[in-house]
XYZ file of C-alpha atoms in Angstrom:
199
model
C -5.413 -22.261 -20.828
C -4.783 -22.785 -17.133
C -1.696 -25.003 -16.879
C -1.160 -27.014 -13.701
C -3.439 -24.835 -11.614
C -6.787 -26.510 -12.142
C -7.213 -27.009 -8.387
C -7.265 -23.217 -7.941
C -10.048 -22.792 -10.457
C -12.703 -24.188 -8.134
C -11.511 -22.835 -4.789
C -10.043 -19.394 -5.491
C -12.640 -16.618 -6.001
C -10.288 -14.922 -8.487
C -10.784 -17.469 -11.273
C -14.601 -17.427 -11.567
C -14.485 -13.613 -11.930
C -11.678 -13.866 -14.460
C -13.576 -16.440 -16.530
C -16.769 -14.410 -16.330
C -14.982 -11.352 -17.729
C -13.319 -13.340 -20.517
C -16.634 -14.996 -21.436
C -18.411 -11.615 -21.591
C -15.734 -10.217 -23.902
C -15.835 -13.316 -26.128
C -19.625 -13.141 -26.362
C -19.486 -9.453 -27.266
C -17.206 -10.202 -30.227
C -18.829 -13.494 -31.306
C -15.966 -15.716 -30.205
C -16.423 -19.123 -28.609
C -14.575 -19.608 -25.330
C -12.828 -22.980 -24.899
C -11.287 -23.740 -21.539
C -8.248 -26.034 -21.413
C -7.286 -27.257 -17.934
C -4.132 -29.239 -17.252
C -3.709 -31.137 -13.989
C -0.038 -32.020 -14.463
C 3.000 -30.977 -16.478
C 2.717 -34.259 -18.395
C -0.855 -33.448 -19.477
C 0.241 -30.003 -20.605
C 3.149 -31.408 -22.644
C 0.932 -34.051 -24.245
C -2.204 -32.055 -24.998
C -1.130 -28.486 -25.670
C 0.922 -29.321 -28.831
C -2.153 -31.095 -30.296
C -4.321 -28.059 -29.613
C -1.745 -25.755 -31.188
C -0.825 -27.915 -34.190
C -4.422 -28.596 -35.181
C -5.241 -24.881 -35.115
C -8.218 -25.457 -32.849
C -8.000 -21.892 -31.562
C -7.726 -18.369 -32.986
C -5.856 -17.130 -29.932
C -4.923 -18.112 -26.396
C -5.210 -16.448 -22.989
C -2.754 -17.950 -20.499
C -3.097 -17.805 -16.740
C -1.147 -19.187 -13.772
C 2.036 -20.010 -15.658
C 5.160 -20.926 -13.717
C 8.473 -19.366 -14.745
C 10.128 -20.812 -17.865
C 6.994 -22.704 -18.911
C 7.653 -24.156 -22.403
C 4.095 -23.328 -23.502
C 5.085 -19.711 -24.184
C 7.832 -20.777 -26.612
C 5.435 -23.190 -28.308
C 2.919 -20.411 -28.864
C 5.595 -18.054 -30.198
C 6.998 -20.825 -32.427
C 3.575 -21.689 -33.843
C 2.769 -17.988 -34.378
C -0.458 -18.281 -32.393
C -1.679 -14.953 -30.973
C -1.731 -15.035 -27.194
C -1.808 -12.844 -24.128
C -0.711 -13.714 -20.608
C -2.475 -12.753 -17.422
C 0.380 -11.737 -15.159
C 3.903 -10.597 -15.941
C 5.990 -13.103 -17.907
C 9.592 -13.693 -16.856
C 10.705 -12.149 -20.180
C 8.221 -9.389 -21.053
C 10.032 -8.254 -24.210
C 8.261 -10.567 -26.684
C 5.008 -11.346 -24.892
C 1.777 -9.362 -24.571
C 0.427 -9.428 -21.027
C -2.050 -7.843 -18.636
C -0.821 -7.283 -15.105
C -1.207 -5.286 -11.935
C 1.691 -3.734 -10.052
C 2.215 -6.513 -7.512
C 5.409 -4.968 -6.139
C 3.717 -1.664 -5.290
C 0.593 -3.391 -3.962
C 2.608 -5.528 -1.553
C 4.764 -2.544 -0.626
C 1.667 -0.493 0.271
C 0.220 -3.273 2.426
C 3.454 -3.813 4.359
C 4.038 -0.065 4.712
C 0.563 0.192 6.280
C 1.539 -2.435 8.869
C 4.750 -0.515 9.600
C 2.764 2.714 10.027
C 0.649 0.888 12.611
C 3.858 0.426 14.607
C 4.614 -3.186 13.649
C 8.255 -4.045 13.060
C 8.352 -7.819 13.241
C 6.320 -8.476 10.101
C 6.116 -11.954 8.624
C 4.914 -12.977 5.180
C 3.292 -15.955 3.524
C 4.423 -15.515 -0.073
C 2.867 -16.811 -3.233
C 4.665 -19.589 -5.118
C 8.187 -18.417 -5.862
C 8.252 -20.101 -9.275
C 5.794 -17.423 -10.491
C 6.333 -13.743 -11.186
C 3.368 -12.769 -8.990
C 4.889 -14.636 -6.036
C 8.294 -13.070 -6.623
C 6.887 -9.568 -7.151
C 4.810 -9.578 -3.973
C 7.798 -10.851 -2.005
C 9.904 -8.063 -3.504
C 7.331 -5.490 -2.399
C 7.528 -6.924 1.133
C 11.336 -6.631 1.060
C 11.237 -3.094 -0.328
C 8.872 -1.839 2.374
C 10.990 -3.294 5.172
C 14.249 -2.046 3.649
C 12.896 1.476 3.119
C 12.068 1.687 6.832
C 15.401 0.192 7.919
C 13.848 -3.048 9.194
C 16.149 -6.051 8.809
C 14.594 -8.930 6.870
C 14.375 -12.043 9.061
C 14.263 -15.213 6.932
C 12.472 -17.043 9.764
C 9.481 -14.774 9.116
C 9.136 -15.814 5.462
C 7.109 -18.868 4.439
C 6.220 -19.857 0.881
C 2.602 -20.655 0.065
C 0.869 -21.728 -3.134
C -2.248 -19.500 -3.083
C -4.390 -22.229 -1.483
C -6.176 -21.893 1.827
C -4.338 -24.870 3.295
C -0.960 -23.295 2.499
C -2.062 -20.172 4.382
C -3.135 -22.314 7.322
C 0.149 -24.242 7.384
C 2.158 -21.069 6.787
C 0.617 -19.399 9.833
C 1.244 -22.563 11.821
C 4.956 -22.253 10.997
C 5.128 -18.504 11.599
C 3.379 -18.115 14.953
C 6.230 -19.686 16.980
C 8.424 -16.854 15.609
C 6.094 -14.357 17.330
C 5.430 -11.936 14.469
C 3.611 -8.697 15.247
C 1.830 -8.808 11.885
C 1.665 -11.036 8.808
C 1.464 -9.938 5.181
C -0.254 -12.732 3.236
C 0.103 -12.666 -0.561
C -3.495 -13.652 -1.426
C -6.981 -13.492 0.037
C -7.424 -17.264 -0.082
C -4.200 -17.876 1.837
C -5.154 -15.118 4.280
C -8.380 -16.986 5.037
C -6.373 -20.106 5.897
C -3.955 -18.064 8.007
C -6.831 -16.482 9.938
C -8.429 -19.873 10.511
C -5.256 -21.188 12.109
C -4.862 -18.011 14.197
C -8.487 -18.226 15.409
C -8.042 -21.885 16.273
C -5.135 -21.026 18.560
C -6.837 -18.046 20.188
């Protein structure tokens, strides 16, 4: 299930690789992969209970969930096995697969600092997701550890789309950053396109 992120599925190179891996695992164990895409919160609220109540699935893999999404409670309440891709906001009762987004962001920003940059901006991921929050936290941690004061004018929220990277860079360049940490490859492409257009 990919709730409210269907637009990413066709433009972000992450999702085709993710689906390919899931499909290979399902095929290896003789499971049939069904993909449920929701365009809006209303679609998710209307369709997901029908899928869950009718026991159309043996288990669910969730991706791209915003914080406090009611789908998690529905799955727990219906006792349907599920796993999340990405850290849930409450990891105590949910199985999930994740990478260390805080450390990854920290390492990237630390590298920029080691190159002598001090005025480092960021285009974050969506801040209603744990991945967006974690990568922003890594950015903060790297600056704080080096005694660099966080400047709120150098922080712009994106949504993991190329256009949000483009618009984010458009907003940041007047602040004259020495470097920009962008929270995803797709947004970085948009940021670079705006930078190249100005050059």
